[in-house]
Coordinates of C-alpha atoms in Angstrom, one line a residue:
X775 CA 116.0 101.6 -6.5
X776 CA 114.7 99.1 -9.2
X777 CA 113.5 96.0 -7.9
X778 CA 116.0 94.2 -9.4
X779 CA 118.8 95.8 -7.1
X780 CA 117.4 94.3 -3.8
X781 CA 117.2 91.4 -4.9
X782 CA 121.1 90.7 -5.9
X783 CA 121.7 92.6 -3.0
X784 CA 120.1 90.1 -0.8
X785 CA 121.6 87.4 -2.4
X786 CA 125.2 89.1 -2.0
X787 CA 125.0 89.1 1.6
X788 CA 123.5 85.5 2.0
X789 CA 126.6 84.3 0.2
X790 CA 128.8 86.5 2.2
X791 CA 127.4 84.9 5.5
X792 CA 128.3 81.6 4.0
X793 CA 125.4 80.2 3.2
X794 CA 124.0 77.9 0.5
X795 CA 121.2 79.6 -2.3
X796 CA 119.2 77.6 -4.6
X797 CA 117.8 79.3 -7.5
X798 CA 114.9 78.0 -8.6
X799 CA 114.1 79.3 -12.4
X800 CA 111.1 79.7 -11.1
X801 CA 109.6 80.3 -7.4
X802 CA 110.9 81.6 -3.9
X803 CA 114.7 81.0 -3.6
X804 CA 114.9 79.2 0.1
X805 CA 118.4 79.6 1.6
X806 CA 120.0 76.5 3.8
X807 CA 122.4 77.8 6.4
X808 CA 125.6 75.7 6.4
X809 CA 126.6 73.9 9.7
X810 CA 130.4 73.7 10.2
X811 CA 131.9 71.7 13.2
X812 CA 134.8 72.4 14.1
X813 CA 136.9 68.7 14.7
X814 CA 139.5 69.2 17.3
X815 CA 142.5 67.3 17.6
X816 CA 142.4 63.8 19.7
X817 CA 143.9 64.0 22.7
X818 CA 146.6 62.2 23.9
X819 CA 146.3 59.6 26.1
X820 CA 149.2 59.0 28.2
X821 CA 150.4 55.4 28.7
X822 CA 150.6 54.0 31.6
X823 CA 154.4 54.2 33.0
X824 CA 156.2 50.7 32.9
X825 CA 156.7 49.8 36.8
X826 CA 160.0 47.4 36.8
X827 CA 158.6 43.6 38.7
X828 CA 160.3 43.4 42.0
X829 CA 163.3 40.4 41.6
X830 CA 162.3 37.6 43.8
X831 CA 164.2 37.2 46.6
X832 CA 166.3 33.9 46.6
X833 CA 164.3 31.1 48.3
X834 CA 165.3 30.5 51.7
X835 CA 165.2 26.6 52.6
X836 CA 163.2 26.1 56.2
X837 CA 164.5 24.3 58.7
X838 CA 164.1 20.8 58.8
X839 CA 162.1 19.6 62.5
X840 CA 164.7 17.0 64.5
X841 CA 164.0 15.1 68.0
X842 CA 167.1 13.9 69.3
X843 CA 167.3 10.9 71.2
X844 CA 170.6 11.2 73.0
X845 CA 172.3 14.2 75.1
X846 CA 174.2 15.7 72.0
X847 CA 177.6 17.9 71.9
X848 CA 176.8 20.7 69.5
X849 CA 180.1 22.0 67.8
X850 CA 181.4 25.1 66.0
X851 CA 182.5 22.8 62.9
X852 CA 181.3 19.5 61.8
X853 CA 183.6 17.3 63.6
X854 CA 184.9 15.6 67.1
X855 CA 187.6 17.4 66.9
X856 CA 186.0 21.3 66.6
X857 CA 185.1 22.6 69.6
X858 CA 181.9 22.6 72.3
X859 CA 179.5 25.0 71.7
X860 CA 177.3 23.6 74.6
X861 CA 174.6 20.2 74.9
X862 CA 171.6 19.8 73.9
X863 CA 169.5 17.4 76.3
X864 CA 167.8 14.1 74.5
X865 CA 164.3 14.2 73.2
X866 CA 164.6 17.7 72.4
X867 CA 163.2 19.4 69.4
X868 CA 166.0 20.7 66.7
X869 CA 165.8 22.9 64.1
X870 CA 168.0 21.6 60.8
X871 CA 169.4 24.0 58.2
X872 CA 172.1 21.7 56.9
X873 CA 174.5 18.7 56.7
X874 CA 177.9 17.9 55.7
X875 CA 178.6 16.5 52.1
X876 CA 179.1 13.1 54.1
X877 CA 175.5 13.4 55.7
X878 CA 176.9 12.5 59.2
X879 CA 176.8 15.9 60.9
X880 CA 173.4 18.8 60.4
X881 CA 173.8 22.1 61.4
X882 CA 170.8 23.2 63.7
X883 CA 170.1 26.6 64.8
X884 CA 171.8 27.2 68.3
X885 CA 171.7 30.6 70.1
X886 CA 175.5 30.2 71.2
X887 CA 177.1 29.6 68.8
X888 CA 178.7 31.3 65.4
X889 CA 175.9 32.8 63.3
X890 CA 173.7 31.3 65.7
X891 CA 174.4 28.0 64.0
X892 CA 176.0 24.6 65.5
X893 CA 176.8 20.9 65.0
X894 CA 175.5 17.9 65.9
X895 CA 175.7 14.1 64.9
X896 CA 173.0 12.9 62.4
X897 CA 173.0 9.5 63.5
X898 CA 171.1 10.5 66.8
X899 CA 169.0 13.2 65.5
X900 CA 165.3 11.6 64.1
X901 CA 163.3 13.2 61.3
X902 CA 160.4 12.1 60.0
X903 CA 162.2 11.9 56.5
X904 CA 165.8 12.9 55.2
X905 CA 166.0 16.4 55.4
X906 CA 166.1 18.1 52.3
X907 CA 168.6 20.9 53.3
X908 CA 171.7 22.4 51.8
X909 CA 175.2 21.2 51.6
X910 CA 177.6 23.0 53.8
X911 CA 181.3 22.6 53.5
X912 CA 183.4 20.0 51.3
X913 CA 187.2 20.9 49.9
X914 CA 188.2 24.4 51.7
X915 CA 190.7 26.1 50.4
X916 CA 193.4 24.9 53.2
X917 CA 194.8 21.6 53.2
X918 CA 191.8 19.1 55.4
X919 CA 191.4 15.6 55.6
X920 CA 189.2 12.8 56.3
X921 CA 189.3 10.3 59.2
X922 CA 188.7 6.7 57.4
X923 CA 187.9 4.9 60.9
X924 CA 187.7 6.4 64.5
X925 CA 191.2 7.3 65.3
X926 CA 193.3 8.3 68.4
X927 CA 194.2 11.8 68.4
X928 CA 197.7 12.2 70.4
X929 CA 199.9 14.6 71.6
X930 CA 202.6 14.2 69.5
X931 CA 203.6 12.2 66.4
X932 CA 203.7 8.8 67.8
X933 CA 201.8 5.8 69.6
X934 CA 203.8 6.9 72.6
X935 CA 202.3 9.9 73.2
X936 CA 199.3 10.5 75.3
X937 CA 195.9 9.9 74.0
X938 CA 193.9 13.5 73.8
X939 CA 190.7 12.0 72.8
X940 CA 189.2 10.4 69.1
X941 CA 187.7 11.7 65.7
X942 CA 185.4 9.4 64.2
X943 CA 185.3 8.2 60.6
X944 CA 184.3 10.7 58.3
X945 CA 185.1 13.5 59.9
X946 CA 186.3 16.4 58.7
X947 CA 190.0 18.0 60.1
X948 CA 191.8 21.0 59.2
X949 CA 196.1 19.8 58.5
X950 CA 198.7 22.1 60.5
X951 CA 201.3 20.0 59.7
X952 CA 203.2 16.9 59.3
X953 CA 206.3 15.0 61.1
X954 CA 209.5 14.7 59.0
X955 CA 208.5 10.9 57.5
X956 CA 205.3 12.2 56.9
X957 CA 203.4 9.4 59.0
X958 CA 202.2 11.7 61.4
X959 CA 199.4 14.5 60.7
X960 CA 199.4 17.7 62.8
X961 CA 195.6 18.9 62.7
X962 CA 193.6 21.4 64.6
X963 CA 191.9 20.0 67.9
X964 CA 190.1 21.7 70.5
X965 CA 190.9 19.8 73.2
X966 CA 194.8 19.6 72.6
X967 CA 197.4 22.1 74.0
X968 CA 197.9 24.9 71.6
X969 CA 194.4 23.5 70.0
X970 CA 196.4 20.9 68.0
X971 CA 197.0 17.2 68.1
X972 CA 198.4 14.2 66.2
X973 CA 197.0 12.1 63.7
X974 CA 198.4 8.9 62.0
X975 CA 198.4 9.2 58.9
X976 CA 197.7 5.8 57.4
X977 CA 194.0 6.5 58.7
X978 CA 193.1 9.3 56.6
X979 CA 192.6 10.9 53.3
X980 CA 194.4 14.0 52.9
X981 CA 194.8 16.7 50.5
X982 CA 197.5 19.4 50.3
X983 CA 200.0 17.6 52.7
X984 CA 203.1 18.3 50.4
X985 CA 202.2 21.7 51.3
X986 CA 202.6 21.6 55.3
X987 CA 205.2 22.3 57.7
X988 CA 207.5 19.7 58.9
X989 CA 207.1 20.3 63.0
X990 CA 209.1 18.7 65.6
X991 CA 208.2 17.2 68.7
X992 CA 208.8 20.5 70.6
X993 CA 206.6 22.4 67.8
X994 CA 209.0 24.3 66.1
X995 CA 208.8 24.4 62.5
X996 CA 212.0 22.8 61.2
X997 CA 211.3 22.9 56.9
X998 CA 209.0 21.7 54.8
X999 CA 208.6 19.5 51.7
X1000 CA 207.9 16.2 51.4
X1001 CA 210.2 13.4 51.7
X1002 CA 210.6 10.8 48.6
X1003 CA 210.4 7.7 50.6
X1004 CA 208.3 7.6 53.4
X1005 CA 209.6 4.8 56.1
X1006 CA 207.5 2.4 58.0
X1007 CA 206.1 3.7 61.4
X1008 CA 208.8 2.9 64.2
X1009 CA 207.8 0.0 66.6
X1010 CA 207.3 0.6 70.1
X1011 CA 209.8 1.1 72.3
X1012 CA 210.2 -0.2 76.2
X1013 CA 209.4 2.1 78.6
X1014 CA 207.4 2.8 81.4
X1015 CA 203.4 3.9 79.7
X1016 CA 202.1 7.6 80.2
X1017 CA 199.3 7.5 82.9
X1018 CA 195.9 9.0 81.0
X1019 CA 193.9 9.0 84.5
X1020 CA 191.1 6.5 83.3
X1021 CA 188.7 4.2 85.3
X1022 CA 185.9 2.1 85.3
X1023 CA 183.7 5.4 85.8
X1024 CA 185.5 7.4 83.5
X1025 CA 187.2 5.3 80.8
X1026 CA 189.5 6.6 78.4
X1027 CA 186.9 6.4 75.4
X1028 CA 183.2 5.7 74.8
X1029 CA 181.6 5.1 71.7
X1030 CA 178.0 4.4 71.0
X1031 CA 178.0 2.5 67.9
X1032 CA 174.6 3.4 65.3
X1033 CA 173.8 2.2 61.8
X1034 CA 174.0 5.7 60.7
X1035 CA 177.2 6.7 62.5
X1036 CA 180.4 4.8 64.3
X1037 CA 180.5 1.0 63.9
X1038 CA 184.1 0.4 64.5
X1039 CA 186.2 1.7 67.0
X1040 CA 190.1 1.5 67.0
X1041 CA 192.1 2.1 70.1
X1042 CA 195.6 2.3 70.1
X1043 CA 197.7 2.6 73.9
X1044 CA 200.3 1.1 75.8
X1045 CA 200.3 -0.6 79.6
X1046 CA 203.1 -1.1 81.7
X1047 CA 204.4 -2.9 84.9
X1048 CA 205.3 -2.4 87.8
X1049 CA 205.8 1.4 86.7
X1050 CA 203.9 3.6 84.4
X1051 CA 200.5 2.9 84.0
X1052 CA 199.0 -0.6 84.3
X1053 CA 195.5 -0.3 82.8
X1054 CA 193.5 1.3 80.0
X1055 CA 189.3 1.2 80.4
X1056 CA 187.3 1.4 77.1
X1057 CA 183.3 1.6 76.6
X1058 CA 181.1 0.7 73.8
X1059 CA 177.4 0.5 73.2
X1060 CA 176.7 -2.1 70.6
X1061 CA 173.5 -1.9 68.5
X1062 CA 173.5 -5.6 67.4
X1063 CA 174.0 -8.6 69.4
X1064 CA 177.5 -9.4 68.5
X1065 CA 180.4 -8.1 67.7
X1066 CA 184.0 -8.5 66.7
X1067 CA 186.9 -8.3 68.5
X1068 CA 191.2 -8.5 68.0
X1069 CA 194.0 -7.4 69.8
X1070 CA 197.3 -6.9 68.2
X1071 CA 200.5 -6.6 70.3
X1072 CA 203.9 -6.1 70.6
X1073 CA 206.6 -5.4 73.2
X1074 CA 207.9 -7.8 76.2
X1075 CA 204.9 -7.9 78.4
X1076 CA 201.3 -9.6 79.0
X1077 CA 198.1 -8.1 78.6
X1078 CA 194.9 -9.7 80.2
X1079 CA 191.2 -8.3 79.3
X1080 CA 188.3 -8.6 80.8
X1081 CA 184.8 -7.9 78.9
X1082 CA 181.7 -7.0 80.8
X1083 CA 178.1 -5.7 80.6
X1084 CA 176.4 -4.4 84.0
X1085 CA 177.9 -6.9 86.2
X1086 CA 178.3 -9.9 83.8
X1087 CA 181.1 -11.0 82.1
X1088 CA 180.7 -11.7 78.3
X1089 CA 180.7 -15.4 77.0
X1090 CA 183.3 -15.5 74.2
X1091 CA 185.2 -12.6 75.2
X1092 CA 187.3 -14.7 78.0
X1093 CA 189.3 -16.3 75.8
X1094 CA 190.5 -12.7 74.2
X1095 CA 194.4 -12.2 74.1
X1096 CA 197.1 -10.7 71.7
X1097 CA 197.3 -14.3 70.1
X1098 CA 193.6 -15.2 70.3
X1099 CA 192.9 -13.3 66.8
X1100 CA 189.9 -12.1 65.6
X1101 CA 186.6 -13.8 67.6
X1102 CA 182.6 -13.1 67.5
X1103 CA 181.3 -11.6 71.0
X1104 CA 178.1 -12.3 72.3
X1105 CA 176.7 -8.7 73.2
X1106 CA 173.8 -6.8 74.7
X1107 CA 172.6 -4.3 72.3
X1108 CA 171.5 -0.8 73.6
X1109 CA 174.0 -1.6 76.8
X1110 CA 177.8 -0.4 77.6
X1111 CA 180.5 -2.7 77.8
X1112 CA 183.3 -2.3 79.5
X1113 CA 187.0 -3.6 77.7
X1114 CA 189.6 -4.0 81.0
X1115 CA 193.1 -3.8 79.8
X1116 CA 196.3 -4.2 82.5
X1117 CA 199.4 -5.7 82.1
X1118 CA 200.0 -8.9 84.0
X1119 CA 202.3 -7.9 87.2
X1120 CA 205.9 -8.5 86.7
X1121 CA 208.4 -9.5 89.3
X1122 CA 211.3 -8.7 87.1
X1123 CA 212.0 -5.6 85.2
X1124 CA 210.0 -3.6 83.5
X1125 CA 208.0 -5.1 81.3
X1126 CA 205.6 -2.6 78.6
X1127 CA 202.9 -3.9 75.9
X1128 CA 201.7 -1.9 73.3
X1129 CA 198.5 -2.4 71.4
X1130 CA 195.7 -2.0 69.2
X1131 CA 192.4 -3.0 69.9
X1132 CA 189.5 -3.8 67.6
X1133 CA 185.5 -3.2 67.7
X1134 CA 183.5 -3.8 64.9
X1135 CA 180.0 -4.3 64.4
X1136 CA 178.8 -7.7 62.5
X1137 CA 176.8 -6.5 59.4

């Protein structure tokens, strides 16, 4: 084969392994081999998943550290008239988690009662500040009111029923019913038969009372709706006074007056002689050192007082009648005092007063 042949033949294959030839007109033709990389594709990367935050749970207000410095009633509702859960013993350590929108009743945690929760009166519960807790109740849906002053509770729509204990101002009652003028309340009350009692209702704001039952005396429902005119209470009759059991030792109603809760008290009751009952026996603790008292009257008797602290009689309060009016009592804060009512002893018929007696605190 010619020399010529070998050498196109070398070059043919060269170029068929894919590789680079430089000719040189002249000289040794040097071949460079021809590197090819192969570039793969870049691989994914995966992004990370989105993972959803957790929603915050709802803060949860904590309890609010109380000492009280009284024994305390705890109740189911914020009110004298709910019922008694149980006592809690003074000096003891409370655990607040709420108030009324009035700010005269928190609710402390207490193992007996509903939710674990009960009632107790601010005014003789101390914090180190006002507890910042949440509002509990205000307008229901049912038809409530709101005691302006400490009120009787009775057993029927009148001043001659019985007596069946007090609510104190600003608290809170659920309205059963009314009496046909509409002057008496029927509201719910622990310690009345059936769990009701009787309100008057000159001494509270209420809401929703078009909307009650008219109730008799017996408790029947008789109609409803409200009447266009509503008449002046009726005055007391003459008859022999419904005994209510009280004493010195157990008088018919004691109120410890505070700053932060009760500085009036309003008692409304009836003595009679020489039948019925002769005497009422009410107790106060004042937190200043003088006071104001009145007594407003009506029927065909006499009523005598007597005002006392311990043992001692109270300067200024001897002189205390249905005419006397209104007089300033000297008064020993922090200490009961005892209010003797009786009707004077008759020789002739029967002779009845009914009346209202006044407490209020000097400001």
């Amino acid at each position: 084969m010619p020399k010529i042949s070998w050498y196109v033949l070398a070059v043919s294959l060269l170029l068929a392994a894919g590789c680079d030839v430089n000719i040189e007109s002249q000289g040794v033709v040097t071949p460079t081999l021809l590197i090819i990389t192969s570039t793969l594709p870049a691989t994914a990367t995966a992004r990370p998943s989105e993972t959803s935050v957790p929603s915050t749970a709802a803060p949860t207000v904590a309890p609010v550290e109380g000492t009280t410095i009284t024994q305390l009633n705890v109740r189911a509702e914020p009110s004298t008239a709910s019922e008694v859960l149980g006592t809690i013993n003074a000096f003891s350590t409370v655990q607040i988690v709420g108030k009324d929108p009035g700010g005269n009743w928190y609710q402390i945690l207490f193992e007996a009662g509903p939710d674990r929760k009960g009632w107790v009166t601010a005014a003789y519960v101390q914090t180190a500040a006002e507890p910042q807790v949440p509002v509990i109740g205000g307008a229901g849906d049912g038809p409530q009111a709101v005691a302006t002053q400490q009120i009787n509770v009775r057993s029927g729509p009148g001043t001659d029923f019985n007596s069946l204990g007090t609510i104190n101002a600003q608290d809170v009652v659920t309205l059963t019913g009314k009496n046909a003028s509409g002057t008496w309340l029927q509201i719910e009350f622990a310690a009345g038969p059936d769990g009701k009692g009787w309100v008057n209702a000159a001494f509270v704001q209420a809401t929703g009372v078009e909307e009650l039952p008219i109730i008799a005396e017996t408790g029947q429902v008789v109609g409803t709706g409200t009447p266009a005119a509503v008449p002046p209470p009726p005055t007391a009759t003459i008859g022999a006074s419904a005994s209510d059991d009280d004493s010195a030792s157990a008088p018919a109603v004691s109120v410890v007056f505070s700053p932060l809760g009760s500085r009036a008290l309003f008692y409304t009751s009836d003595v009679s002689s020489p039948e019925g009952d002769a005497e009422d026996w009410i107790q106060f603790t004042p937190y200043t050192a003088q006071v104001w008292m009145q007594l407003q009257c009506e029927g065909n008797g006499t009523l005598s007082v007597d005002v006392s602290s311990g043992d001692e009689p109270l300067t200024g309060a001897d002189s205390l009648s249905c005419a006397s009016g209104k007089l300033l009592v000297a008064v020993s804060r922090g200490q009961p005092t005892l209010v003797h009512l009786h009707a004077a002893l008759s020789d002739g018929g029967l002779e009845s007063v009914h009346y209202t007696l006044s407490i209020s605190t000097v400001r």
